[in-house]
Coordinates of C-alpha atoms in Angstrom, one line a residue:
M5 CA 12.6 -297.8 45.4
Q6 CA 11.3 -294.5 44.3
S7 CA 9.9 -292.3 47.0
T8 CA 5.6 -291.7 47.1
Q9 CA 6.3 -288.2 49.0
Q10 CA 3.7 -285.9 48.2
A11 CA 5.6 -282.5 46.8
P12 CA 4.7 -279.4 48.1
V13 CA 2.0 -277.5 47.1
T14 CA 3.9 -274.9 44.7
L15 CA 2.9 -271.8 42.9
L16 CA 5.2 -269.3 40.4
V17 CA 3.8 -266.1 38.6
H18 CA 5.3 -263.8 36.3
G19 CA 4.8 -260.6 35.5
G20 CA 7.0 -260.1 31.9
A21 CA 9.8 -260.4 30.5
G22 CA 12.4 -257.9 29.1
T23 CA 14.7 -255.2 28.9
L24 CA 14.9 -254.7 33.0
M25 CA 17.7 -253.0 34.5
R26 CA 18.0 -251.8 37.7
A27 CA 18.7 -248.3 36.8
D28 CA 15.1 -248.4 35.9
L29 CA 13.4 -248.5 38.8
S30 CA 13.6 -246.4 42.0
P31 CA 14.0 -248.4 45.3
T32 CA 9.7 -247.3 46.2
Q33 CA 9.2 -248.5 42.9
E34 CA 11.0 -251.7 43.0
R35 CA 9.2 -252.5 46.4
E36 CA 5.7 -251.7 44.6
Y37 CA 6.1 -254.5 42.1
R38 CA 7.7 -256.6 44.4
E39 CA 4.6 -256.2 47.0
A40 CA 1.9 -256.9 43.9
L41 CA 3.6 -260.2 43.1
G42 CA 4.2 -261.3 46.8
Q43 CA 0.4 -261.0 46.8
A44 CA -0.3 -262.6 43.9
L45 CA 1.9 -265.9 45.3
R46 CA -0.3 -265.2 48.5
A47 CA -3.4 -265.2 47.3
G48 CA -3.2 -268.5 45.3
Q49 CA -0.9 -270.1 48.1
A50 CA -3.8 -269.5 50.4
L51 CA -6.2 -271.8 48.6
L52 CA -3.5 -274.3 47.7
L53 CA -2.6 -274.3 51.7
Q54 CA -6.7 -274.5 52.1
G55 CA -7.0 -278.3 50.0
G56 CA -7.6 -275.9 46.5
T57 CA -6.7 -277.1 43.2
A58 CA -4.2 -276.0 40.6
L59 CA -6.6 -274.2 38.5
D60 CA -8.3 -272.4 41.2
A61 CA -4.9 -270.7 43.0
A62 CA -3.4 -270.2 39.6
V63 CA -6.3 -268.1 38.5
A64 CA -6.7 -266.3 41.7
A65 CA -3.1 -265.3 41.4
V66 CA -3.3 -264.2 37.9
C67 CA -6.6 -262.2 39.0
V68 CA -4.3 -259.8 41.3
L69 CA -2.2 -259.0 38.6
E70 CA -4.7 -258.5 36.4
D71 CA -6.0 -255.8 39.2
C72 CA -2.8 -254.4 39.5
P73 CA -2.4 -251.2 36.9
L74 CA 1.5 -251.9 36.9
F75 CA 1.3 -255.1 34.9
N76 CA -0.4 -255.6 31.2
A77 CA -2.9 -257.7 32.1
G78 CA -6.6 -256.1 33.1
K79 CA -6.3 -252.5 34.6
G80 CA -2.9 -252.3 33.3
S81 CA -3.4 -253.7 29.4
V82 CA -1.6 -251.5 26.9
F83 CA -3.7 -249.8 24.0
T84 CA -3.7 -250.7 20.3
H85 CA -3.2 -248.5 17.4
E86 CA -6.7 -247.5 17.6
G87 CA -6.5 -246.5 21.2
R88 CA -8.3 -249.4 22.8
N89 CA -7.7 -252.0 25.2
E90 CA -7.8 -255.4 24.1
M91 CA -7.1 -258.1 26.2
D92 CA -6.7 -262.2 26.0
A93 CA -6.0 -265.1 28.9
A94 CA -6.2 -268.5 29.3
V95 CA -6.3 -271.5 31.7
M96 CA -5.5 -275.5 31.4
D97 CA -6.5 -278.0 33.7
G98 CA -3.7 -280.4 34.1
A99 CA -5.5 -283.0 35.3
T100 CA -8.1 -283.0 32.8
G101 CA -6.4 -281.7 29.4
Q102 CA -9.5 -278.8 29.7
A103 CA -8.8 -275.5 28.4
G104 CA -10.7 -272.5 28.3
A105 CA -9.1 -269.2 26.3
V106 CA -10.6 -265.3 25.4
A107 CA -9.0 -262.9 22.9
G108 CA -10.1 -259.2 22.2
V109 CA -12.0 -258.7 25.1
V110 CA -12.5 -255.1 26.3
S111 CA -14.8 -254.9 29.0
V112 CA -14.2 -258.3 30.9
R113 CA -12.9 -257.1 34.2
N114 CA -10.7 -259.7 34.7
P115 CA -10.3 -261.9 31.5
I116 CA -8.8 -264.9 32.9
L117 CA -12.1 -265.4 35.0
A118 CA -13.3 -265.5 31.3
A119 CA -11.3 -267.9 29.8
Q120 CA -12.1 -270.3 33.2
A121 CA -15.7 -269.9 32.6
V122 CA -15.5 -270.8 28.9
M123 CA -13.5 -274.1 30.2
Q124 CA -16.0 -275.0 32.7
R125 CA -19.3 -274.0 31.1
S126 CA -19.3 -273.2 27.2
G127 CA -18.5 -276.4 26.1
H128 CA -16.1 -274.5 24.0
V129 CA -12.2 -273.8 24.2
F130 CA -12.0 -270.8 22.6
L131 CA -14.5 -267.4 22.8
M132 CA -13.4 -263.8 20.8
G133 CA -14.3 -260.5 20.4
Q134 CA -18.3 -260.1 20.9
G135 CA -18.9 -263.6 21.6
A136 CA -16.7 -263.4 24.2
E137 CA -18.1 -260.1 25.5
A138 CA -21.8 -261.7 25.2
F139 CA -20.5 -265.0 27.3
A140 CA -19.0 -263.3 30.1
R141 CA -21.6 -261.1 30.4
A142 CA -24.2 -263.7 30.3
Q143 CA -22.2 -265.2 32.9
G144 CA -22.4 -262.9 35.7
L145 CA -18.3 -261.4 35.4
A146 CA -17.7 -257.5 36.3
L147 CA -17.4 -256.0 33.4
E148 CA -16.0 -252.3 32.8
G149 CA -16.3 -248.7 30.9
P150 CA -12.9 -247.6 28.7
E151 CA -12.0 -245.6 31.5
Y152 CA -11.6 -248.3 33.6
F153 CA -8.6 -249.6 31.8
H154 CA -7.5 -246.5 30.9
T155 CA -4.6 -245.8 32.4
A156 CA -2.1 -242.2 32.0
H157 CA 1.5 -244.2 31.6
R158 CA 0.4 -246.8 29.2
W159 CA -1.5 -243.9 27.2
Q160 CA 1.8 -241.9 26.9
Q161 CA 3.6 -245.4 26.0
L162 CA 0.8 -245.3 22.5
Q163 CA 1.8 -241.9 22.2
A164 CA 5.6 -242.8 22.0
A165 CA 4.9 -246.1 20.0
L166 CA 2.7 -243.8 17.5
A167 CA 5.5 -241.4 17.3
Q168 CA 8.2 -243.6 16.5
N169 CA 5.8 -245.8 14.2
Q170 CA 6.6 -248.8 16.4
V171 CA 4.8 -251.7 18.1
M172 CA 6.6 -252.6 20.7
L173 CA 6.6 -255.0 23.9
D174 CA 5.9 -252.9 27.0
H175 CA 9.0 -253.9 28.5
D176 CA 11.0 -252.3 25.4
G177 CA 9.9 -249.3 24.5
Q178 CA 12.6 -246.1 24.1
R179 CA 12.0 -242.6 25.4
P180 CA 11.5 -240.6 21.9
Q181 CA 14.6 -238.5 21.0
G182 CA 14.1 -235.0 22.6
Q183 CA 10.9 -236.3 24.7
S184 CA 10.8 -236.5 28.0
V185 CA 8.9 -240.0 29.1
P186 CA 8.7 -240.9 32.9
E187 CA 9.8 -243.6 34.0
P188 CA 9.4 -246.7 34.2
I189 CA 7.0 -246.6 31.5
E190 CA 9.1 -247.6 28.5
R191 CA 10.2 -250.8 30.4
K192 CA 7.1 -251.9 31.9
F193 CA 5.5 -255.2 33.4
G194 CA 4.1 -257.5 30.6
T195 CA 2.0 -260.8 30.0
V196 CA 1.1 -262.3 33.3
G197 CA 0.9 -266.1 34.2
A198 CA 0.9 -268.1 37.1
V199 CA 1.6 -272.1 37.3
A200 CA 0.7 -274.4 40.3
L201 CA 1.3 -277.5 41.7
D202 CA -2.1 -278.5 44.1
A203 CA -2.0 -281.1 47.2
H204 CA -3.7 -283.7 44.7
G205 CA -0.6 -283.8 42.4
H206 CA -2.2 -282.0 39.6
L207 CA -1.1 -279.0 37.2
A208 CA -3.0 -275.7 36.1
A209 CA -1.6 -272.5 33.8
A210 CA -2.7 -269.3 33.6
T211 CA -1.9 -266.8 31.5
S212 CA -3.2 -263.1 30.9
T213 CA -2.4 -259.9 28.9
G214 CA -3.1 -256.4 27.2
G215 CA -1.0 -257.7 24.5
M216 CA 1.7 -255.2 22.5
T217 CA 1.7 -251.7 22.3
N218 CA 0.3 -249.8 19.5
K219 CA -0.8 -253.3 18.1
M220 CA -2.9 -253.7 15.0
F221 CA -6.9 -254.0 15.4
G222 CA -7.4 -258.1 16.5
R223 CA -4.3 -258.9 17.2
V224 CA -3.6 -261.8 19.4
G225 CA -0.7 -263.0 20.7
D226 CA 0.2 -266.6 22.2
S227 CA -1.0 -266.0 25.8
P228 CA -4.8 -267.4 24.9
L229 CA -3.6 -270.2 22.1
I230 CA -3.1 -273.7 23.8
G231 CA 0.3 -274.8 23.5
A232 CA 1.8 -271.7 22.7
G233 CA 2.0 -269.7 25.3
T234 CA -0.1 -271.5 27.8
Y235 CA -0.3 -275.0 28.6
A236 CA -0.7 -278.1 31.2
C237 CA -0.6 -281.4 31.5
D238 CA 0.1 -283.4 34.9
A239 CA 2.4 -286.2 33.1
T240 CA 4.4 -283.3 31.8
A241 CA 4.6 -279.9 32.7
A242 CA 2.2 -276.8 33.2
V243 CA 3.9 -273.5 31.3
S244 CA 3.1 -269.9 31.2
A245 CA 5.1 -267.4 28.5
T246 CA 5.5 -263.7 28.2
G247 CA 7.7 -261.9 25.3
A248 CA 7.4 -261.6 22.0
G249 CA 4.5 -264.0 21.1
E250 CA 4.8 -264.5 17.4
F251 CA 8.1 -266.4 18.5
F252 CA 6.7 -268.6 20.9
M253 CA 3.2 -269.3 18.4
R254 CA 5.5 -270.2 16.0
G255 CA 7.5 -272.6 18.0
V256 CA 4.5 -274.1 20.3
V257 CA 7.1 -273.2 23.1
A258 CA 4.8 -274.2 25.6
H259 CA 3.7 -277.4 24.3
D260 CA 7.2 -278.0 22.7
I261 CA 8.4 -278.2 26.5
A262 CA 6.2 -280.8 27.4
A263 CA 6.7 -282.6 24.4
R264 CA 10.5 -283.4 25.3
M265 CA 9.4 -284.2 28.2
A266 CA 7.2 -286.8 27.2
Y267 CA 8.8 -288.2 23.9
G268 CA 12.6 -287.5 24.7
G269 CA 12.5 -288.2 28.3
L270 CA 13.8 -284.8 29.4
S271 CA 14.0 -283.4 32.5
L272 CA 11.7 -279.9 33.5
A273 CA 15.0 -278.3 33.4
E274 CA 16.6 -279.9 30.4
A275 CA 13.4 -279.4 28.3
T276 CA 12.6 -275.9 29.2
Q277 CA 16.5 -275.0 28.3
A278 CA 16.6 -276.9 25.5
T279 CA 13.4 -275.4 24.2
V280 CA 14.6 -271.6 24.7
R281 CA 17.6 -271.9 23.5
E282 CA 16.1 -273.8 20.5
K283 CA 12.7 -272.1 19.8
L284 CA 13.8 -268.7 21.0
D285 CA 17.5 -267.9 21.2
A286 CA 18.1 -269.8 18.0
T287 CA 15.1 -267.4 15.8
G288 CA 15.5 -263.9 17.6
G289 CA 12.6 -264.2 19.8
R290 CA 13.1 -263.0 23.1
G291 CA 10.9 -263.7 26.6
G292 CA 10.7 -266.3 29.1
V293 CA 8.6 -269.3 30.5
I294 CA 7.5 -270.4 34.0
A295 CA 7.4 -273.8 34.4
L296 CA 6.6 -276.5 37.1
D297 CA 6.2 -280.7 37.2
R298 CA 4.4 -282.6 39.3
Q299 CA 7.1 -283.4 41.5
G300 CA 7.7 -279.6 42.4
H301 CA 10.9 -278.5 40.3
Y302 CA 10.4 -275.4 38.7
Q303 CA 11.8 -273.3 36.1
L304 CA 11.8 -269.8 35.7
A305 CA 13.6 -269.1 32.4
F306 CA 14.2 -265.9 30.5
N307 CA 16.8 -264.7 27.4
T308 CA 16.0 -261.3 28.0
E309 CA 17.8 -259.0 30.8
G310 CA 15.3 -259.7 33.5
M311 CA 12.0 -261.1 34.4
Y312 CA 9.2 -260.7 37.0
R313 CA 8.8 -264.1 38.8
G314 CA 8.3 -265.5 42.2
V315 CA 7.4 -268.7 43.6
V316 CA 6.3 -270.3 46.9
Q317 CA 6.3 -273.8 48.2
G318 CA 4.1 -275.8 51.3
Q319 CA 3.9 -272.7 53.9
A320 CA 7.4 -270.7 53.1
E321 CA 7.8 -266.9 52.1
P322 CA 7.3 -266.1 48.7
Q323 CA 10.7 -266.1 46.5
I324 CA 10.5 -263.0 44.2
S325 CA 13.3 -261.8 41.5
I326 CA 13.4 -259.6 39.1
Y327 CA 16.8 -258.5 37.2
R328 CA 19.2 -261.9 35.6
D329 CA 21.2 -262.3 39.4

C-alpha cells in the first residue's frame, strides 16, 4: 500500500555553475557566499513553514540573491558589450501551469518580481524590453538607475572580456595575459534560481540572471524561456538551470527532465542524470540544474567543477555546497 504521508516542505537554490575551485576563494569569501545562500534558503523556508506557496517561497529566495552583489542577477548582474545591465527572469507554478517571464529589463530592481507580476496580472507569459519596463512601472515595482546595478568587479570583468574579445560565463573568464584582476572576478556566481515544494504538495520554479559578460545587445538566454531554463509541473518536477544558455535552449533541458518522467516513467534522479548526460555532456554544454519532485526527492546536478547550491527541508538547517564533492 502506497504511503500518503506528505513530503516535508523543501527548497533548493543555486547561484551558478562553472569553474569553481577551492583555491579561488579565501575562507572569508567562501563564508560570505555560503551565508548569502543560507539567507536565501531561510527566507523561503520561513514562508513554507508558515503555509506559504511554493511560488512565493521560490521568488523570496531568488529576491535575496538578486539583492546580493555577489551573484549575476539583479544588483550583481554582468555587463553587455555596450556596458549595460540587461536582466532576464522567469517563474512557473507547478499547480496551475501558469508562467511569467521578462527579458532585457534594465531598471527593475528585482526582475523575478516582474516575472511573477507578468504571470499573475498581465494575461501574458513573456514581456520584453521597454514593454516589460513599462509594465513593471505600472505595477509599482521598485526601479533603479544604472548606478545601482553598476558594480566595480563586474565592470572589470567586462574589460577583461573585451580585451580577449570573448563572450563568457562570469564563472569562466580568465585573467588577461600580464594583467592583474582581483579574485574572484574571473570565476564569480552566475544565474540564480530556486525550486520549492510547499505543504500543499505543489511545486514552483524561479530563475533570474544578468546573462553572459560581453553578450550582444538584446541577447536572451535560457533563464526566462519556459522549458529551457525554468519549468514546473506538479505531476513531474520543478527545475531551474544555470550555465551556457544556448545549450539549455537547444536541449529544452528543464522540460526534458519532466518529459522523461512523464513519458518514460523515469525517477527524478534518472531523468536528471539522463538529461545532463545527453543534452549537455554529449553536446559540449556546461552547467547544471536543481530539480525537485512532489515526494521531496531532489537533485543538484552539474557537469562543471562546481555549482553554488543549497537545500533545506522542513525545519532542518540549510545544507550548502560549492565544489564537486
